[in-house]
CSV table of C-alpha atoms and ligand atoms in Angstrom, one decimal:
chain,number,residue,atom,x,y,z
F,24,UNK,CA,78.3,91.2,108.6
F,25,UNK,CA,81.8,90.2,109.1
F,26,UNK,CA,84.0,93.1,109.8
F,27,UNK,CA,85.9,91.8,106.6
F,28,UNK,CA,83.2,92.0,104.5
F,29,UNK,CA,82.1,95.5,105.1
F,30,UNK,CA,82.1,97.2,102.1
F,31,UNK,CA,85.5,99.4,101.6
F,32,UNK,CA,86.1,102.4,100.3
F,33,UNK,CA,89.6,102.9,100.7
F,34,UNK,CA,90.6,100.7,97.6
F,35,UNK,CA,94.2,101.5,96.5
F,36,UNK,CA,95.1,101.1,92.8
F,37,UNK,CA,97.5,98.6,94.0
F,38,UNK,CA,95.2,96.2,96.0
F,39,UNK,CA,92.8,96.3,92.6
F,40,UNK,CA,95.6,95.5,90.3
F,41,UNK,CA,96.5,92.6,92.8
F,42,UNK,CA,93.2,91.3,92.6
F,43,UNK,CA,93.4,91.5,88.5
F,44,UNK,CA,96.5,89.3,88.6
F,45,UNK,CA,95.1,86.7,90.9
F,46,UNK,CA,95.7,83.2,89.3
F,47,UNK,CA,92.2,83.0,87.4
F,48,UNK,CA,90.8,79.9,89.8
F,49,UNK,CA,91.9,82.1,93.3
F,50,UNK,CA,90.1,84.6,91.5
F,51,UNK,CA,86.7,83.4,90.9
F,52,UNK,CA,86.8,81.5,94.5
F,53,UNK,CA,87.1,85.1,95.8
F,54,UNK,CA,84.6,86.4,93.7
F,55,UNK,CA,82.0,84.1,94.3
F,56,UNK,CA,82.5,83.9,97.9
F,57,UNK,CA,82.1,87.1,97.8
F,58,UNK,CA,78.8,87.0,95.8
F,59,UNK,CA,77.2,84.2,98.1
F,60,UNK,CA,78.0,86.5,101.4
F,61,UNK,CA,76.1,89.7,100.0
F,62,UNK,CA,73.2,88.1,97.4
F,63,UNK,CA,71.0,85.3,96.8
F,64,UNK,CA,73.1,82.7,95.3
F,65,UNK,CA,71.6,81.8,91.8
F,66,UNK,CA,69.3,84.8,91.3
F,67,UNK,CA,69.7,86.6,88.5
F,68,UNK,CA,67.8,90.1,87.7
F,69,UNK,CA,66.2,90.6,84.4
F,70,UNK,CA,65.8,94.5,83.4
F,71,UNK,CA,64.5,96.1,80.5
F,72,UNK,CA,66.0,98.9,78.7
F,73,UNK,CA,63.7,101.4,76.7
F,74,UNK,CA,65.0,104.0,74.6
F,75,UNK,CA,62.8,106.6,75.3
F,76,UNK,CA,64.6,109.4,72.9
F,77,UNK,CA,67.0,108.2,70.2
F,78,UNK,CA,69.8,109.2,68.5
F,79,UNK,CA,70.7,113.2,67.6
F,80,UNK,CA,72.9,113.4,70.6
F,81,UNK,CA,75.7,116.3,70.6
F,82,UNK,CA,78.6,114.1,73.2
F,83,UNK,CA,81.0,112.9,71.1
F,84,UNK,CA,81.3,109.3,73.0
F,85,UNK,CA,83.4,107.3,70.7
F,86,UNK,CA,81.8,104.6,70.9
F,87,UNK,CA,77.8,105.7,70.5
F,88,UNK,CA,75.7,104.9,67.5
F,89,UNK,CA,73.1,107.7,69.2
F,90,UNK,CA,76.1,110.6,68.5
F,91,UNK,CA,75.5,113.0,65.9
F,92,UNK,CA,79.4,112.6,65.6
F,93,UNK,CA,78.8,109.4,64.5
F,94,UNK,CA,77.9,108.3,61.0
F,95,UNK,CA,75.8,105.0,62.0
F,96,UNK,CA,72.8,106.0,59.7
F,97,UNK,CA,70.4,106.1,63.5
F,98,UNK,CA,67.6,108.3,62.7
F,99,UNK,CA,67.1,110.7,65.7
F,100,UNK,CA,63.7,110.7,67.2
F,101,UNK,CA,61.6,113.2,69.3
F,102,UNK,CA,60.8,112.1,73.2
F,103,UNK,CA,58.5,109.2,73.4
F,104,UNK,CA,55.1,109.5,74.2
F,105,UNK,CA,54.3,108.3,78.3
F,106,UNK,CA,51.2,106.6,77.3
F,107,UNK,CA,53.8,105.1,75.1
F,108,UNK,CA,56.3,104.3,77.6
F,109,UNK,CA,53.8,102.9,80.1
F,110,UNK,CA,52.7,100.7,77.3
F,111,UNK,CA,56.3,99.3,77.1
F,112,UNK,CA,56.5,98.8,80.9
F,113,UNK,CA,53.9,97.2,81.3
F,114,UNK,CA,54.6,94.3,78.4
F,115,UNK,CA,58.1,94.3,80.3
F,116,UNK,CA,56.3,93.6,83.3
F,117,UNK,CA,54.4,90.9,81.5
F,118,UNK,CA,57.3,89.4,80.0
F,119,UNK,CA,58.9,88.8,84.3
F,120,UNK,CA,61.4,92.0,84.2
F,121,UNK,CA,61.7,94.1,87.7
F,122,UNK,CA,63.6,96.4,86.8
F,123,UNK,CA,62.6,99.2,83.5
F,124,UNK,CA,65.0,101.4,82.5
F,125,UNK,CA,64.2,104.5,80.4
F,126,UNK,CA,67.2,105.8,78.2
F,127,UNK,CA,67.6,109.6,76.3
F,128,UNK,CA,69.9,110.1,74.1
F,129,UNK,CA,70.5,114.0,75.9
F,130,UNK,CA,73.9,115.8,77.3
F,131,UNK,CA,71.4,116.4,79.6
F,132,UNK,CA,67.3,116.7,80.2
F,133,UNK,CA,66.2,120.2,79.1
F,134,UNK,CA,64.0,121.9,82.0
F,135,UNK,CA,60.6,121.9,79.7
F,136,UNK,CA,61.3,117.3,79.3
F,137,UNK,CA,60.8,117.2,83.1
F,138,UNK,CA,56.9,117.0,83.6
F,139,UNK,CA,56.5,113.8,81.2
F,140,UNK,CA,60.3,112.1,82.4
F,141,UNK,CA,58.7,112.3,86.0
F,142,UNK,CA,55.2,111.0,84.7
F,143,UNK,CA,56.8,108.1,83.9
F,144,UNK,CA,58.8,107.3,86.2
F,145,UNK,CA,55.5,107.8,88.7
F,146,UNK,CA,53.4,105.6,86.2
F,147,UNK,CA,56.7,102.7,85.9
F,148,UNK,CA,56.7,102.7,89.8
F,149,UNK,CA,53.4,102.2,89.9
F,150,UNK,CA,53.4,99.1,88.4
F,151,UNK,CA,55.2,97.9,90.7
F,152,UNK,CA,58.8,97.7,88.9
F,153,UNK,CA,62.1,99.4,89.8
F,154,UNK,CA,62.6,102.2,87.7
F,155,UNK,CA,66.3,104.1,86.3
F,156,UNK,CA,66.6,106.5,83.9
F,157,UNK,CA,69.4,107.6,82.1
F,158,UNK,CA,68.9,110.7,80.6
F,159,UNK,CA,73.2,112.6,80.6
F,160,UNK,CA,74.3,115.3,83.1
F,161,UNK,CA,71.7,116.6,86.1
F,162,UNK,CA,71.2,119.8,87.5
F,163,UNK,CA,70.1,120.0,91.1
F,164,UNK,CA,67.0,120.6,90.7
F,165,UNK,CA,66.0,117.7,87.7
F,166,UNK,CA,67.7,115.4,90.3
F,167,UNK,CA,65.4,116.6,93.1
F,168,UNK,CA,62.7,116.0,90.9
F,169,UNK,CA,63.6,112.9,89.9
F,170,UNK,CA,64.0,111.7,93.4
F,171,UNK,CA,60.4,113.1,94.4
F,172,UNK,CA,59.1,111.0,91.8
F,173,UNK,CA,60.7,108.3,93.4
F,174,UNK,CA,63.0,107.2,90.7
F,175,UNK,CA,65.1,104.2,92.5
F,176,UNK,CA,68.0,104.0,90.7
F,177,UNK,CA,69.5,106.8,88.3
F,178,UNK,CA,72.5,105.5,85.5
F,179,UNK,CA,75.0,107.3,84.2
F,180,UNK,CA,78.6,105.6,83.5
F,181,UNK,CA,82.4,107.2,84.2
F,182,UNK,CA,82.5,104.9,81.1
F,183,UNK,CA,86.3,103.9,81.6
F,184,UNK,CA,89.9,105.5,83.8
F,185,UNK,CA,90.1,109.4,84.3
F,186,UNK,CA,93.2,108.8,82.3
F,187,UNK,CA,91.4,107.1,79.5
F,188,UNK,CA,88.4,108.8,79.2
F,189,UNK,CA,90.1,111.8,76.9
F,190,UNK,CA,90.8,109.4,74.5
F,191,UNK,CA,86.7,108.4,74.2
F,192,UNK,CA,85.2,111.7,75.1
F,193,UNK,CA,85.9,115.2,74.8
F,194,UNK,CA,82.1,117.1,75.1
F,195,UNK,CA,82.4,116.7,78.4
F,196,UNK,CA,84.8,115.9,81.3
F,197,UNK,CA,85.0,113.2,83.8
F,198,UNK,CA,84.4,115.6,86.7
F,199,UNK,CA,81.1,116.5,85.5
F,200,UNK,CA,80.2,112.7,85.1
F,201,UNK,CA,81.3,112.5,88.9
F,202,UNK,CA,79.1,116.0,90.0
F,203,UNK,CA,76.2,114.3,88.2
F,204,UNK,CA,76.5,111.1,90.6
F,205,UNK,CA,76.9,113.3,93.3
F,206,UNK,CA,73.9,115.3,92.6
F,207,UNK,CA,71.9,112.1,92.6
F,208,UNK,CA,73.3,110.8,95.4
F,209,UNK,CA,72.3,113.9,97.3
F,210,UNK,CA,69.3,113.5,96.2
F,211,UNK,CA,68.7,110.2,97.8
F,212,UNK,CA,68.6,108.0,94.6
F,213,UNK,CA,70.3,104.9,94.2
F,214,UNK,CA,73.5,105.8,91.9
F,215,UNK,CA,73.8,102.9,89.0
F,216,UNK,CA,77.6,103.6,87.3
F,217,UNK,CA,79.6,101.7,85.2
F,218,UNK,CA,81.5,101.7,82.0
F,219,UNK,CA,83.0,99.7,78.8
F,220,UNK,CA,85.3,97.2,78.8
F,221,UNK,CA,87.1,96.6,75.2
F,222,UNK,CA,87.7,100.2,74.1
F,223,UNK,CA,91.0,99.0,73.5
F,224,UNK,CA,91.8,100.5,76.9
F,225,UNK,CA,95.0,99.2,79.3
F,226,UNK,CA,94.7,96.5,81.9
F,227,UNK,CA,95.8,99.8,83.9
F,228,UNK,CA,92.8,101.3,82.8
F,229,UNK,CA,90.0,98.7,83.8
F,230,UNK,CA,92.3,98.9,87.2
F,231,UNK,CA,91.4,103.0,87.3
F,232,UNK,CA,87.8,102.3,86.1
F,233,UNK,CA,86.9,100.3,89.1
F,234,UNK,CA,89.2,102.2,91.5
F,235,UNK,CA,86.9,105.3,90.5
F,236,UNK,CA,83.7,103.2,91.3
F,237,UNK,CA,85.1,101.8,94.8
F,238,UNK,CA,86.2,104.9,96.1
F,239,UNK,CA,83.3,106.8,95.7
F,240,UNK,CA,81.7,107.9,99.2
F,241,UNK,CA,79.3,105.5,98.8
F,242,UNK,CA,79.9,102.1,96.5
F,243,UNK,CA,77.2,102.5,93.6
F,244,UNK,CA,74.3,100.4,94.5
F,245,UNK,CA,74.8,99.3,90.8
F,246,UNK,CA,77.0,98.6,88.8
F,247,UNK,CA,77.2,98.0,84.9
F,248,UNK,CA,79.6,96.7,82.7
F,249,UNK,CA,79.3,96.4,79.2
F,250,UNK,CA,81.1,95.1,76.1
F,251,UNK,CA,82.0,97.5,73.5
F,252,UNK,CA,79.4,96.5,70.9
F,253,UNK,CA,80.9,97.3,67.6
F,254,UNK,CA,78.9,99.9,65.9
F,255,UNK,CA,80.1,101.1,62.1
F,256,UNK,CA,80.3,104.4,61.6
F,257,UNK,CA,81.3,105.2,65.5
F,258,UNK,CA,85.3,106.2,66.2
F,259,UNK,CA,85.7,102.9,68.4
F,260,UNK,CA,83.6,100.7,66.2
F,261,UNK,CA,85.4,101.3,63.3
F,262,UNK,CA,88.8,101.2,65.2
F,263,UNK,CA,88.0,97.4,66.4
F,264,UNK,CA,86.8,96.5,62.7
F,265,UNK,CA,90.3,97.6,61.8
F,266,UNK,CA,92.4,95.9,64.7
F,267,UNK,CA,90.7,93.2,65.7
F,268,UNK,CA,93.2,92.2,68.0
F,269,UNK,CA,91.8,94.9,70.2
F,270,UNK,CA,89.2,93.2,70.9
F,271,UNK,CA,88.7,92.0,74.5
F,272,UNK,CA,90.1,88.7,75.6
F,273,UNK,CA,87.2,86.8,77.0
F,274,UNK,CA,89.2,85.8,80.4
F,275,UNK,CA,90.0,89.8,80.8
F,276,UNK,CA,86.1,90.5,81.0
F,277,UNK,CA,85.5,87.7,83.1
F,278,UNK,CA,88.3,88.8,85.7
F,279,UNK,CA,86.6,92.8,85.5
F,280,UNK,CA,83.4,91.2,86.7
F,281,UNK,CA,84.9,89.6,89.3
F,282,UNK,CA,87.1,92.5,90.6
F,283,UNK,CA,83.7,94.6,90.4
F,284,UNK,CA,82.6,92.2,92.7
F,285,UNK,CA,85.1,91.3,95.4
F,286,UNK,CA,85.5,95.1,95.3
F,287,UNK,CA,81.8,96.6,95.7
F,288,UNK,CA,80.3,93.4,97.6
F,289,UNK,CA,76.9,94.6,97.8
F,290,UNK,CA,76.6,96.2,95.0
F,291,UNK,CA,74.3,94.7,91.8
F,292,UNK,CA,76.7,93.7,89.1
F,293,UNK,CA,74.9,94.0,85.7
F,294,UNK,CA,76.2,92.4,82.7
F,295,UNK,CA,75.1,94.9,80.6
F,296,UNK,CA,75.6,95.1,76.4
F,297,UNK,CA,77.8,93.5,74.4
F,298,UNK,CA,75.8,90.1,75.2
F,299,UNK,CA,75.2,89.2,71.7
F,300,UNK,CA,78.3,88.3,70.6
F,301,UNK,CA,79.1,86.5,73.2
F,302,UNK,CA,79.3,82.8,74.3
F,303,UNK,CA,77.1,81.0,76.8
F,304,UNK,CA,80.5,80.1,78.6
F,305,UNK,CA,81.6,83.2,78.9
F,306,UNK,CA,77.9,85.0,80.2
F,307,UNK,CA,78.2,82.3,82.7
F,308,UNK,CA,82.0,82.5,84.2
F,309,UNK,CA,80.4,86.3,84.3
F,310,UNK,CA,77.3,84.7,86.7
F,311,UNK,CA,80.4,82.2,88.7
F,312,UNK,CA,82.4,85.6,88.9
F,313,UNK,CA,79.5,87.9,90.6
F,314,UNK,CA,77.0,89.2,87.9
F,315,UNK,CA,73.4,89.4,88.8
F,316,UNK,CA,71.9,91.0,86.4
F,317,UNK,CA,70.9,91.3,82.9
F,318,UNK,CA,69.0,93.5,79.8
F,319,UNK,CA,66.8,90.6,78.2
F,320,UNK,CA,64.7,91.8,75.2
F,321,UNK,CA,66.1,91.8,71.5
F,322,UNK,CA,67.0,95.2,71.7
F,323,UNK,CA,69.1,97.7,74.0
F,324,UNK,CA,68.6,101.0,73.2
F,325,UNK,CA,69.9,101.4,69.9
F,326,UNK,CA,71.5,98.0,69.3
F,327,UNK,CA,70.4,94.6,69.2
F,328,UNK,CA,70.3,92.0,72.5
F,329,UNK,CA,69.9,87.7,72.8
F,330,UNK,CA,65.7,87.9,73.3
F,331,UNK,CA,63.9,86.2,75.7
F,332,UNK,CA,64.1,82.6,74.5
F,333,UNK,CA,67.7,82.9,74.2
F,334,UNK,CA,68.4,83.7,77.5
F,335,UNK,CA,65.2,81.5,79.4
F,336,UNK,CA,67.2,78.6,77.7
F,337,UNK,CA,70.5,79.9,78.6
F,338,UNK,CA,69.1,80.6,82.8
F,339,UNK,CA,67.7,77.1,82.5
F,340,UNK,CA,70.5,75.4,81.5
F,341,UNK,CA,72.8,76.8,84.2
F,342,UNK,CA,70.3,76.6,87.0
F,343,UNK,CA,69.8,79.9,87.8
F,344,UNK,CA,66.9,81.9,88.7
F,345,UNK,CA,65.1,85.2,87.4
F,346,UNK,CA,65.1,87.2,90.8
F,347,UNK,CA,61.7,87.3,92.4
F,348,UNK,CA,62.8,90.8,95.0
F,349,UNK,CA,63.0,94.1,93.6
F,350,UNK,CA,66.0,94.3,95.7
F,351,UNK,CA,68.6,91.7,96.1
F,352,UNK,CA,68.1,89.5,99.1
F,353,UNK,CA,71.6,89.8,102.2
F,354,UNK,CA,72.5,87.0,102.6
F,355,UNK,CA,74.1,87.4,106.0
F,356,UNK,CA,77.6,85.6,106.0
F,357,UNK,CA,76.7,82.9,108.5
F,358,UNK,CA,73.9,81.3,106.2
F,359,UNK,CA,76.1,81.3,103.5
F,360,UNK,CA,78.0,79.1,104.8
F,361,UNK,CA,75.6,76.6,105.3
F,362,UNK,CA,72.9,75.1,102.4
F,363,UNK,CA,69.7,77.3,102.4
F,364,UNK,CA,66.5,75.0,102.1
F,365,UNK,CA,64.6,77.7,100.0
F,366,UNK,CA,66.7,78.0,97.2
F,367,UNK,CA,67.2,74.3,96.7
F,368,UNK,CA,63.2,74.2,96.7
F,369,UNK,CA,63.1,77.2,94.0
F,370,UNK,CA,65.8,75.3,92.2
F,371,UNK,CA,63.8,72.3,91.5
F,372,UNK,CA,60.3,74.0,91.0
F,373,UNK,CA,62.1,76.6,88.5
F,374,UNK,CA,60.6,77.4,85.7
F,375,UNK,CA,62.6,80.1,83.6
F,376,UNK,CA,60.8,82.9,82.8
F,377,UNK,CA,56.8,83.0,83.6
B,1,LIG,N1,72.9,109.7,77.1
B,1,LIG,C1,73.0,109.2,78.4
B,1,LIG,C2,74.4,109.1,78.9
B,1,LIG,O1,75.3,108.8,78.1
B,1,LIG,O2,74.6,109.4,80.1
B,1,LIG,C3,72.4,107.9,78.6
B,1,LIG,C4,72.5,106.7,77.6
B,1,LIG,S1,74.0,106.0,77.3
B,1,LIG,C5,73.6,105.0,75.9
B,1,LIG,C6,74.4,104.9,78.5
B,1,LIG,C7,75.7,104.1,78.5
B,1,LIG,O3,75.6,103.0,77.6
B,1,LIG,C8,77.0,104.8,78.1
B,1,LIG,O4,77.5,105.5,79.2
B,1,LIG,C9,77.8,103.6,77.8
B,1,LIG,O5,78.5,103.1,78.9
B,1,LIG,C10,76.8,102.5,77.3
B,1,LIG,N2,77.0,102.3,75.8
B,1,LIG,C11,76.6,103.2,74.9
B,1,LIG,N3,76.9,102.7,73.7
B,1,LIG,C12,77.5,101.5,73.8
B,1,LIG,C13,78.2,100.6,73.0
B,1,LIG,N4,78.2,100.7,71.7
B,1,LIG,N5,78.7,99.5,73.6
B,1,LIG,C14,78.7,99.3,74.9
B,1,LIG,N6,78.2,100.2,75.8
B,1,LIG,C15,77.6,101.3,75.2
B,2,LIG,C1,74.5,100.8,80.7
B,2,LIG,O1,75.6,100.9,81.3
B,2,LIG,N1,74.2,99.9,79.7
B,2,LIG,C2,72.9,100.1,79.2
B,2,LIG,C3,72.3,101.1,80.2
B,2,LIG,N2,73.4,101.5,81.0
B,2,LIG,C4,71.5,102.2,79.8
B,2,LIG,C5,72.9,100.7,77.8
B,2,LIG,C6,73.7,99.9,76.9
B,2,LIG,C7,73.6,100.5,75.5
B,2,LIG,C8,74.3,99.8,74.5
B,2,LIG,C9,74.3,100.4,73.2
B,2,LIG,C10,73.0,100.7,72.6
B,2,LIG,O2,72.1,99.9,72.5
B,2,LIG,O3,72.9,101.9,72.2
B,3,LIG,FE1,74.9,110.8,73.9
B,3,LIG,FE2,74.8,109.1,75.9
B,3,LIG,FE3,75.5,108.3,73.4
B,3,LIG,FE4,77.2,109.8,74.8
B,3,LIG,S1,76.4,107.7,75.3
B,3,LIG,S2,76.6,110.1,72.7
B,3,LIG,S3,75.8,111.1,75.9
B,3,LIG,S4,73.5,109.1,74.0
């Protein structure tokens, strides 16, 4: 690897702002330069999210239908079953996804949940797929256990800026998000973090959000970044329903994906929810700006997703490629530079999803 390209984390608010303001074409060059140095060019993940306990939740995140805060008419249910779950994994595992995520809607995992959450993450694994869970705040302990498992990846979001995330949250603060990650990443398992983008946050803010991520001792090894999806009956939901013009400009996402990229080169960039609603150009300036994964399945956890046929077409028509590796392939910078026989061969035999 170049020295240049080694990831950094000394980011300084400043240098991420800079990227921000890039004139849009300078900025996507960057980003997918960046992309084609660290990752198979044209490979996209496909992951599938499982809520494994819904709704009921005590956080107050502003924008969560799965809140008890929150009057989105969710019924709360009890843990899943893990013949239950295992069932699910292995349909997703049918349907081509590598990666299964399990979501609770918990603060945190009580002590007594632990023996079935690590039963499935065992059976998942066994299967083949790479597993994350999501399940709040970690002690110590659940963390070790999670990582003896061998849970690969473990997700839980800083969600937005330390200065913004008052404004979304209050049950809990952003240090104990950050403790979390650090228990898992003391643990040994991959840390997933990310956050929401149309909160009706500050440029300024999507500038702290990935400052936070970047400067972390050690860049997560993924990274999500999701749309607000509008839920009635949550605070931000209702708050975009009623200013509209809060919403997200489309070029604004696309440049957060990219800065997530240039800035956290090796890092899996997942476009995460807020799919539905929007356009096939925009999900793929997301893909020319450095995202390499994706949730497929009609649902996410507790809100709705494209489906498969939507997004085989969608992969089809721009050429790109469900990836085959659990993880993603280095591309060391040299053969980027020059055309790589293999993927022109995958390219023409491709067939979208098996
Ligand atoms: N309860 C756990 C927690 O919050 O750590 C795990 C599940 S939680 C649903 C995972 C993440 O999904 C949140 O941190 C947030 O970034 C994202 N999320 C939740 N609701 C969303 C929404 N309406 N739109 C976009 N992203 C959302
Ligand atoms: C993440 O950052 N996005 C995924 C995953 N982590 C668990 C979840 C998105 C949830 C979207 C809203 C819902 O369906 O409840
Ligand atoms: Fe609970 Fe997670 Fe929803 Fe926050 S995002 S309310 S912690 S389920």
């Amino acid at each position: 690897m170049a020295p240049e390209d080694a990831p950094r984390i000394d980011w300084t608010r400043e240098e991420i702002a800079a990227l921000f303001d890039l004139p849009f074409d300078e900025l996507m060059w960057r980003a997918q330069d960046m992309h084609r140095r660290h990752h198979a060019r044209g490979e996209i993940q496909l992951c599938t999210l499982l809520s494994i306990k819904t709704g009921g939740c005590v956080e107050d995140c502003g924008y969560c239908s799965q809140s008890k805060h929150a009057d989105s008419g969710l019924k709360a249910t009890k843990l899943m079953d893990v013949r239950a779950v295992l069932q699910a994994a292995a349909q997703a595992k049918d349907s081509g996804s590598k990666r299964f995520c399990m979501g609770a809607a918990w603060r945190n995992p009580k002590d007594r949940d632990m023996p079935a959450i690590v039963e499935m993450v065992e059976g998942v694994r066994q299967m083949g797929m790479e597993t994350c869970m999501t399940l709040g705040m970690l002690s110590k302990s659940q963390a070790q256990q999670l990582a003896t498992a061998g849970l690969d990846y473990y997700n839980h979001n800083i969600d937005t800026s330390p200065e913004n995330y008052g404004n979304v949250i209050t049950t809990r603060t952003y240090q104990d998000r950050l403790d979390t990650l650090e228990e898992v990443r003391q643990a040994g398992i991959n840390v997933c973090s990310g956050g929401i983008v149309g909160m009706g946050e500050t440029r300024g803010d999507r500038v702290g959000f990935i400052h936070t991520l970047a400067t972390l001792p050690e860049h997560p090894g993924s990274v999500p970044v999701n749309a607000l999806v509008p839920v009635k009956g949550t605070v931000l939901g209702d708050m975009l329903a009623d200013t509209p013009l809060a919403k997200i400009d489309d070029i604004e996402f696309v440049r957060t994906i990219a800065v997530a990229r240039i800035t956290m080169p090796m890092s899996m960039v997942r476009l995460s929810a807020g799919r539905e609603s929007m356009s096939e150009a925009v999900q793929a300036l997301c893909f020319m700006a450095g995202a390499n994964s994706i949730f497929t399945g009609d649902k996410l956890l507790a809100t709705g997703n494209r489906g498969d046929s939507a997004d085989a077409a969608l992969l089809a028509k721009l050429g790109l490629r469900p990836m085959e590796s659990e993880e993603p392939m280095r591309v060391p910078p040299e053969a980027s530079q020059t055309v790589d026989i293999r993927h022109v061969l995958a390219a023409e035999i491709f067939m979208p999803f098996p």
